[in-house]
Coordinates of C-alpha atoms and ligand atoms in Angstrom, one line a residue:
X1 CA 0.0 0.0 0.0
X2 CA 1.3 3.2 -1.1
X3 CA 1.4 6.6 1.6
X4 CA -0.4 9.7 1.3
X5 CA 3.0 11.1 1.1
X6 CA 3.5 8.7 -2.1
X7 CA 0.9 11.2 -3.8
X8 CA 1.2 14.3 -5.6
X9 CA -1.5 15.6 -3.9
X10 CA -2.0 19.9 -3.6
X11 CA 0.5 21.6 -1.5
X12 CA -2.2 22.8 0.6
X13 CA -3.5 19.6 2.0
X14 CA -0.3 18.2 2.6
X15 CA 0.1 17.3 6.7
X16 CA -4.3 18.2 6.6
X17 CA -6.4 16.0 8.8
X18 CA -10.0 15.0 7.6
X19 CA -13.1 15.9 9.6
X20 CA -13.3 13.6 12.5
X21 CA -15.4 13.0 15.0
X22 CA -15.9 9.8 16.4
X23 CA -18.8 7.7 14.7
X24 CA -18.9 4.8 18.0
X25 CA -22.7 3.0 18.8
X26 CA -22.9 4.2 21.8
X27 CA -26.2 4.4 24.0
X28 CA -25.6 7.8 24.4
X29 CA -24.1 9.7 21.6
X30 CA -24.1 14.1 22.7
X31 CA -21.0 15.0 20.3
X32 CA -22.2 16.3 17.3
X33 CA -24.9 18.6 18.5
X34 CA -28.0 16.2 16.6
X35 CA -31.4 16.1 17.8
X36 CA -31.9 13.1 19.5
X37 CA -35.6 12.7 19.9
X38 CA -37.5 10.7 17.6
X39 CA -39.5 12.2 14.3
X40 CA -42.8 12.7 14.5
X41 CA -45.1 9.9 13.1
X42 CA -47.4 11.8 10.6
X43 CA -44.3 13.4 9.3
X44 CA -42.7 9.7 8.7
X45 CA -46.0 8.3 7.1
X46 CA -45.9 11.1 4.5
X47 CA -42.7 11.0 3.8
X48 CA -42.8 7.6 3.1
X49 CA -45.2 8.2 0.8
X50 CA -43.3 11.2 -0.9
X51 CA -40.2 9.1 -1.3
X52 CA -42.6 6.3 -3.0
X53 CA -43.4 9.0 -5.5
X54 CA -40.1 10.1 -6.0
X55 CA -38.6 6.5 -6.3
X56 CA -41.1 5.9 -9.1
X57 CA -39.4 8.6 -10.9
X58 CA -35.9 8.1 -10.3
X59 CA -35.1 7.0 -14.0
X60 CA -35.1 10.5 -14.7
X61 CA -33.1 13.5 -13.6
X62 CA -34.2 15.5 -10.6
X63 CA -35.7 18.7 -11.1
X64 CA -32.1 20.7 -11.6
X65 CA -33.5 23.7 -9.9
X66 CA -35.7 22.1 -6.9
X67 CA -38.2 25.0 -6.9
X68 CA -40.9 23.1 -4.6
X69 CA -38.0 22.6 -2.3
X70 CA -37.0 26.3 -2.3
X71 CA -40.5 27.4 -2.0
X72 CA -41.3 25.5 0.5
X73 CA -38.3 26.9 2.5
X74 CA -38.6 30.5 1.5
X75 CA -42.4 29.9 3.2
X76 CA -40.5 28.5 6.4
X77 CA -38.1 31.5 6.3
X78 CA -40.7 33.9 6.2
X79 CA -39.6 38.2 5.6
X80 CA -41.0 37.8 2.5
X81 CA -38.4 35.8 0.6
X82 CA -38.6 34.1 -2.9
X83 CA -37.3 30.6 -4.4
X84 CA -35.1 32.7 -6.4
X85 CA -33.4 34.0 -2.9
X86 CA -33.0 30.5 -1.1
X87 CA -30.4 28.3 -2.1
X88 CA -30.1 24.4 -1.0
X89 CA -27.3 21.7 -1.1
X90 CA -26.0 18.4 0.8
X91 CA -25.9 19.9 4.1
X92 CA -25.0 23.7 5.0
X93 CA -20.9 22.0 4.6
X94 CA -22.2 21.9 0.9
X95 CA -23.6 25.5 0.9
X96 CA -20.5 26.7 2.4
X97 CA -18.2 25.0 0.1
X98 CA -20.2 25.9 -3.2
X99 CA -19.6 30.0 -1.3
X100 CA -16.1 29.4 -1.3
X101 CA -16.2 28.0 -4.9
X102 CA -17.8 31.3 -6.1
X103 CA -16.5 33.8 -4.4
X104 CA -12.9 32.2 -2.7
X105 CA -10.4 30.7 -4.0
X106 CA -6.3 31.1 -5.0
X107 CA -5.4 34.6 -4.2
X108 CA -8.7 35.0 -1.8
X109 CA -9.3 34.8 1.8
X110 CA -11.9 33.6 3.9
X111 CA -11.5 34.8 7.9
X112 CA -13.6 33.3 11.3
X113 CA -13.0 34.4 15.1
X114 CA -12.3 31.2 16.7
X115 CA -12.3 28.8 18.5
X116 CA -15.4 28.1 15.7
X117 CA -16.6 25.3 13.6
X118 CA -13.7 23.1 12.5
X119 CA -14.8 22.7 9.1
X120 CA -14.3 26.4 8.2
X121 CA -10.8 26.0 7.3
X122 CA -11.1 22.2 5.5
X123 CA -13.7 24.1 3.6
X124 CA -10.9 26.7 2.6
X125 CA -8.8 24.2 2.4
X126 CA -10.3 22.2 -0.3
X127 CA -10.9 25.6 -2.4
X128 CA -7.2 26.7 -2.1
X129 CA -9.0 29.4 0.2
X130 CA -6.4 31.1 2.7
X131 CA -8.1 30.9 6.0
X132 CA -7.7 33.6 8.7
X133 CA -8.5 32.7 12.7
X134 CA -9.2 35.8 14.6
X135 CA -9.3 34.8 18.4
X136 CA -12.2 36.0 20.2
X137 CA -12.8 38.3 23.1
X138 CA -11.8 36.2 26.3
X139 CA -15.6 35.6 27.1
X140 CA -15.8 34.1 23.1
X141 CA -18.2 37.2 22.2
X142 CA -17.4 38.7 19.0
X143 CA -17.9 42.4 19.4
X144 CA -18.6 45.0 16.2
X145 CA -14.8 46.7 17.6
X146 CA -13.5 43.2 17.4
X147 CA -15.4 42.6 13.8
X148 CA -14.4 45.8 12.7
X149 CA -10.4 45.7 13.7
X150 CA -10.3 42.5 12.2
X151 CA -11.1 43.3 9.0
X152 CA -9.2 46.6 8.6
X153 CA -6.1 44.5 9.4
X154 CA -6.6 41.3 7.9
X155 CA -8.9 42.8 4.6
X156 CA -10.3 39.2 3.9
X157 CA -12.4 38.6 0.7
X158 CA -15.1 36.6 2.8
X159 CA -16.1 36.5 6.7
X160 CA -18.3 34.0 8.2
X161 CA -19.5 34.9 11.8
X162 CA -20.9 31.4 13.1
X163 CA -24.0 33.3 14.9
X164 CA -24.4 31.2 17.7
X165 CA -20.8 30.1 17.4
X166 CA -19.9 26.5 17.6
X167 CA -18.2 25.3 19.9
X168 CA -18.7 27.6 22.1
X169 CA -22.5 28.2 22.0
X170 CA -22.1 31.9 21.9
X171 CA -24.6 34.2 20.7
X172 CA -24.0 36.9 18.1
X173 CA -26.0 40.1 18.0
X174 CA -26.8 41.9 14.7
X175 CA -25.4 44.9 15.4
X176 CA -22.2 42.3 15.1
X177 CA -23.3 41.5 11.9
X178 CA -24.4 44.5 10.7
X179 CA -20.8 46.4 11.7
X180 CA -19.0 43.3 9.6
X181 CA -21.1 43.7 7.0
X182 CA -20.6 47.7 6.6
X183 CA -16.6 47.1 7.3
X184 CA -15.6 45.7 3.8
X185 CA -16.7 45.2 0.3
X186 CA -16.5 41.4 0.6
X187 CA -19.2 38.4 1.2
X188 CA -20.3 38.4 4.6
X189 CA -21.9 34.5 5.7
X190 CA -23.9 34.3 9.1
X191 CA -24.3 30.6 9.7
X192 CA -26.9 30.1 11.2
X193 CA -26.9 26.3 12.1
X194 CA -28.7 26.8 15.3
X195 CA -30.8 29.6 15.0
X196 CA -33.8 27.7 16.1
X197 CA -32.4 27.3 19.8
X198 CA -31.6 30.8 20.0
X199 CA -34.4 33.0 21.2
X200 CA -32.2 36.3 22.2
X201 CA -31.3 37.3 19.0
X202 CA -33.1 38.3 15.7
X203 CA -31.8 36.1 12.5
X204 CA -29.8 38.1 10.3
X205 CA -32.5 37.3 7.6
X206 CA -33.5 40.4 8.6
X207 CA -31.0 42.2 7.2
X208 CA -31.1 40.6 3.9
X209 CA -32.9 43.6 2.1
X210 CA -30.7 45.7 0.2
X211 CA -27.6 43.6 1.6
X212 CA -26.5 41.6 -1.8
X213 CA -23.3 40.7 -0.4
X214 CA -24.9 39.1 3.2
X215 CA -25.7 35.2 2.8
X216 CA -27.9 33.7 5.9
X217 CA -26.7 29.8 5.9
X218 CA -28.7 27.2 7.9
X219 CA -29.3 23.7 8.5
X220 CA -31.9 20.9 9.3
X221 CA -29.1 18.7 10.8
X222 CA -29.9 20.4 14.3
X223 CA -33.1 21.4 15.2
X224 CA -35.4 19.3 12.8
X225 CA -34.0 16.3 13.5
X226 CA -32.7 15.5 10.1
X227 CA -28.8 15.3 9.7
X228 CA -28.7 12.3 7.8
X229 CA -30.7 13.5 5.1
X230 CA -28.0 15.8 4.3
X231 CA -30.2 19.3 3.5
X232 CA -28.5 23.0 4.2
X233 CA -29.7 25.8 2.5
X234 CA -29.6 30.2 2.5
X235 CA -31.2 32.8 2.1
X236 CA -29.9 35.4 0.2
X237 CA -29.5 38.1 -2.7
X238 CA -30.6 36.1 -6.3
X239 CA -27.6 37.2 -7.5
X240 CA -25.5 35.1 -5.2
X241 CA -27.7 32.1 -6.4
X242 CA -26.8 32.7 -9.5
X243 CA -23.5 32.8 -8.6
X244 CA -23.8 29.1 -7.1
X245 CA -25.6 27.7 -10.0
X246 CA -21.8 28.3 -11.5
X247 CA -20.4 26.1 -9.1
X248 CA -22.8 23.5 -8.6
X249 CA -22.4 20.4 -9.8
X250 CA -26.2 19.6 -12.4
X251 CA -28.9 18.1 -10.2
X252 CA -26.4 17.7 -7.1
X253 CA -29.7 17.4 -5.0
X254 CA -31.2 14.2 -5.5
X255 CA -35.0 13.2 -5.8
X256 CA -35.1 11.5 -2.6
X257 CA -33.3 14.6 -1.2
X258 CA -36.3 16.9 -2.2
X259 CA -39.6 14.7 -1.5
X260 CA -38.0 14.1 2.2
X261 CA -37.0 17.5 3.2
X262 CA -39.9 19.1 1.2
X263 CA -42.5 17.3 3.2
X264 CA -40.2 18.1 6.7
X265 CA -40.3 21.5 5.9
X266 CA -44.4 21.3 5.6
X267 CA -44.1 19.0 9.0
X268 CA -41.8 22.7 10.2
X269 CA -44.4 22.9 13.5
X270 CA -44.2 18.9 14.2
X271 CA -40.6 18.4 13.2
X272 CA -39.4 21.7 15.4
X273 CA -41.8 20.6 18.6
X274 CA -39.0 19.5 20.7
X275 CA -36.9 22.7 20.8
X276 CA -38.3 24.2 24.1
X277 CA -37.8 20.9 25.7
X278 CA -34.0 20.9 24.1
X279 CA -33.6 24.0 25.2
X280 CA -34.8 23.0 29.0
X281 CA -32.6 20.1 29.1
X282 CA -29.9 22.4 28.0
X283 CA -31.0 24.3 31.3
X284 CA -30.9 22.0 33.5
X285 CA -27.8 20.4 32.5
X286 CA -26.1 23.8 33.2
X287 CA -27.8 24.8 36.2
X288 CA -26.0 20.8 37.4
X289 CA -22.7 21.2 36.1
X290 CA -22.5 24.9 37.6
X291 CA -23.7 23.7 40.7
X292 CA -20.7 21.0 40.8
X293 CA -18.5 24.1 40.3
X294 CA -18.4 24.0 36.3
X295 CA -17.7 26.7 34.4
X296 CA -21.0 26.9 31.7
X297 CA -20.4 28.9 29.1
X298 CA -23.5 31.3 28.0
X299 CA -25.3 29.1 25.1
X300 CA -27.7 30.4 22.2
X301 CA -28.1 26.6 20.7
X302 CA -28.3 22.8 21.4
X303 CA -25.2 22.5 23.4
X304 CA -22.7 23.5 26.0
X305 CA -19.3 24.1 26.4
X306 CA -18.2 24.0 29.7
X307 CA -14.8 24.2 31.2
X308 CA -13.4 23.4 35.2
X309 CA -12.0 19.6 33.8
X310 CA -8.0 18.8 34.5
X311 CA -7.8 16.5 31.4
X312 CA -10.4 16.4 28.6
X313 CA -8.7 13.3 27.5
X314 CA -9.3 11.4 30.3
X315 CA -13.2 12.9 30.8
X316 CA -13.9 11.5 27.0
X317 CA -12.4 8.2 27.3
X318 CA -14.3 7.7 31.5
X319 CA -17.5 8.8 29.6
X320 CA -16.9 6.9 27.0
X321 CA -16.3 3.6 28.7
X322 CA -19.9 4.4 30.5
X323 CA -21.1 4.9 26.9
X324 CA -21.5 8.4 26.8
X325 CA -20.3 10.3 23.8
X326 CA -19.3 14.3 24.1
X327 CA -17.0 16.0 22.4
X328 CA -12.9 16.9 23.0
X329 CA -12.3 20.0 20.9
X330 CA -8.8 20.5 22.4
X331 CA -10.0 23.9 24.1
X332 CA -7.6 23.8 27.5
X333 CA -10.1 22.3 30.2
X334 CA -13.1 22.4 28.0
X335 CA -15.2 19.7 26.7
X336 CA -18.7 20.6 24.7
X337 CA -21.7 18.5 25.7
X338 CA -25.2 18.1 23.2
X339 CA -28.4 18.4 25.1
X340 CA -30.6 15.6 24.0
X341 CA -33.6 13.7 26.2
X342 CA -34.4 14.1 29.5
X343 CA -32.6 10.3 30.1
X344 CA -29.5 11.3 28.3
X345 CA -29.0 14.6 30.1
X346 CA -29.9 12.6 33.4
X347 CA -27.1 10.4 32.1
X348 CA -24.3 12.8 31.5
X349 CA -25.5 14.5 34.9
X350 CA -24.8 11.3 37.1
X351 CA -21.8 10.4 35.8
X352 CA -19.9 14.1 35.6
X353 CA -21.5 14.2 39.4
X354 CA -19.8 10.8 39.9
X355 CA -16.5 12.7 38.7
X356 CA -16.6 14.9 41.8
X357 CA -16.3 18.6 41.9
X358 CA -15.2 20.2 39.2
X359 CA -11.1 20.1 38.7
X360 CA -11.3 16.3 39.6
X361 CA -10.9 14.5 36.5
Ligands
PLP1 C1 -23.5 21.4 12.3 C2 -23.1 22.6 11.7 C3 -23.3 22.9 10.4 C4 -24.2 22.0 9.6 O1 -23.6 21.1 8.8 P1 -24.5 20.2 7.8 O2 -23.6 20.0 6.7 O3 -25.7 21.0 7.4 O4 -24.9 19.0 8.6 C5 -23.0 24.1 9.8 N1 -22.4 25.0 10.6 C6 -22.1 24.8 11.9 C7 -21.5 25.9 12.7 C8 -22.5 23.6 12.5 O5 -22.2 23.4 13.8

């Protein structure tokens, strides 16, 4: 077997790890930030149905353009958007990368205030994209100073302000946004993966109007409950979607893809019922990690990240053994936790209490 070194593969993914977090069956799985309850029923009967229908017609090409898709979404959106303003692909990774595609590239730069989602720089990465990390304020706010010194220095060609940030959970204000936005002549992305969770702050979508370089990326892999469908989509100018429909690969969206996150998107009520109870759990599992002397770090979304452990390491692998997955991100004391069901949060609860205070393990 030959080495990856044997390869003349491009200089810049040379010493580049892949996206990795552990896939393990594990009763218990909080480290990618999914939505652990079950579907709804009437949504899965009439899906089932939808993907009958589609299967029947899978001889032929998908609709290239998926315009009951994008309708459907731009009536989930809402502030008055059109099909010809939303934009879909195989998860909001795809939608990202297709961004970079357009509008990144060799000579071009795409900057983030981290720590933030891994796959930012991968995603620059695999577009020959230089990628900036900004740190963030010691609290991980990013403020509009912060946004605004940022770009003057580093004068990047795209910014993506993870709004609330992952891994940290983070909310982001739209004056943030706004103050990015108004700072350079570039793209500005606010990924929104888990707006849904966040009731403090108003989605940039509202800022769309009149913004043509301001794209508004979200997901269904978190709050509805459907990450292995593989849907992410935006809102933004039409220009930009025409600007995507360069990049795209023809009918990269396929049939199946459609009927099933069409009819979720109708199901939007059913499918997003379990939010308030995500975001309790969420609750609770702070209020009994701070209580153990945790440090719970103020959350907009699904998860936590909460610091006060002496060796990350060590808290995955004990938690892991008791088959509980969360996530080691390498942040000094930190590990981030999904809230899921009332048992699985019960779960993570006794065994970090088991730990001791915090500072034990
Ligand atoms: C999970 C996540 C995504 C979504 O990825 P998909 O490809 O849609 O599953 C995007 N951005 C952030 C910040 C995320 O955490």
């Amino acid at each position: 077997m030959a080495e990856l070194s044997d390869l003349p593969l491009r200089d810049n993914l040379v010493g580049k790890t892949p996206y990795g977090a552990p896939q393990a069956a594990v009763p218990v799985s909080l480290n990618v930030n999914e939505n652990t309850h079950p579907l709804p029923e009437a949504f899965i009967a009439e899906a089932t149905e939808a993907l009958a229908a589609a299967l029947r017609n899978v001889n032929r090409y998908p609709d290239r353009e998926f315009m009951g898709l994008r309708e459907a979404l731009a009536g989930y959106l809402g502030h008055g958007l059109t099909p010809e303003r939303v934009w879909a692909a195989n998860g909001s990774n795809e939608v990202l990368q297709q961004i970079l595609q357009a509008f990144g590239g060799p000579g071009r730069t795409l900057m983030s205030f981290t720590p933030t989602y891994s796959m930012y720089p991968l995603l620059a990465d695999g577009t020959d994209t230089g990628y900036i990390g900004v740190p963030r304020n010691e609290d991980y706010t990013v403020t509009p100073e912060l946004v605004v010194s940022a770009i003057a220095e580093h004068k990047p060609d795209i910014v993506v302000l993870c709004a609330p940030n992952n891994p940290t959970g983070t909310p982001m204000s739209l004056e943030t946004i706004l103050a990015a936005y108004e700072a350079f002549d570039g793209i500005l992305i606010a990924d929104e993966a888990y707006k849904e969770f966040d009731t403090e702050n108003e989605t940039a979508i509202a800022l769309l109007d009149g913004r043509h370089r301001l794209i508004v990326s979200r997901t269904m892999s978190k709050a509805f409950a459907f990450a292995g469908v593989r849907l992410g989509y935006l809102a933004a100018d039409s220009a930009v979607v025409d600007a995507l429909r360069l990049v795209r690969l023809p009918y990269h969206l396929s049939g199946l893809t459609q009927a099933a996150a069409t009819t979720a998107v109708k199901h939007a009520d059913a499918m997003l019922a379990t939010v308030d109870e995500i975001r309790a759990q969420r609750d609770r599992l702070a209020a009994a990690l701070t209580s153990l002397g945790y440090v719970v770090h103020d959350s907009g979304s699904n998860f936590l990240l909460v610091g006060g452990f002496a060796n990350p390491v060590e808290v995955f692998e004990r938690l892991r053994a008791q088959g509980i997955l969360v996530r080691d991100l390498n942040i000094a004391g930190h590990v981030r936790i999904t809230a899921g069901t009332a048992e699985e949060t019960s779960a993570v609860i006794a065994a970090i209490t088991e730990f001791g205070p915090a500072g034990t393990v």
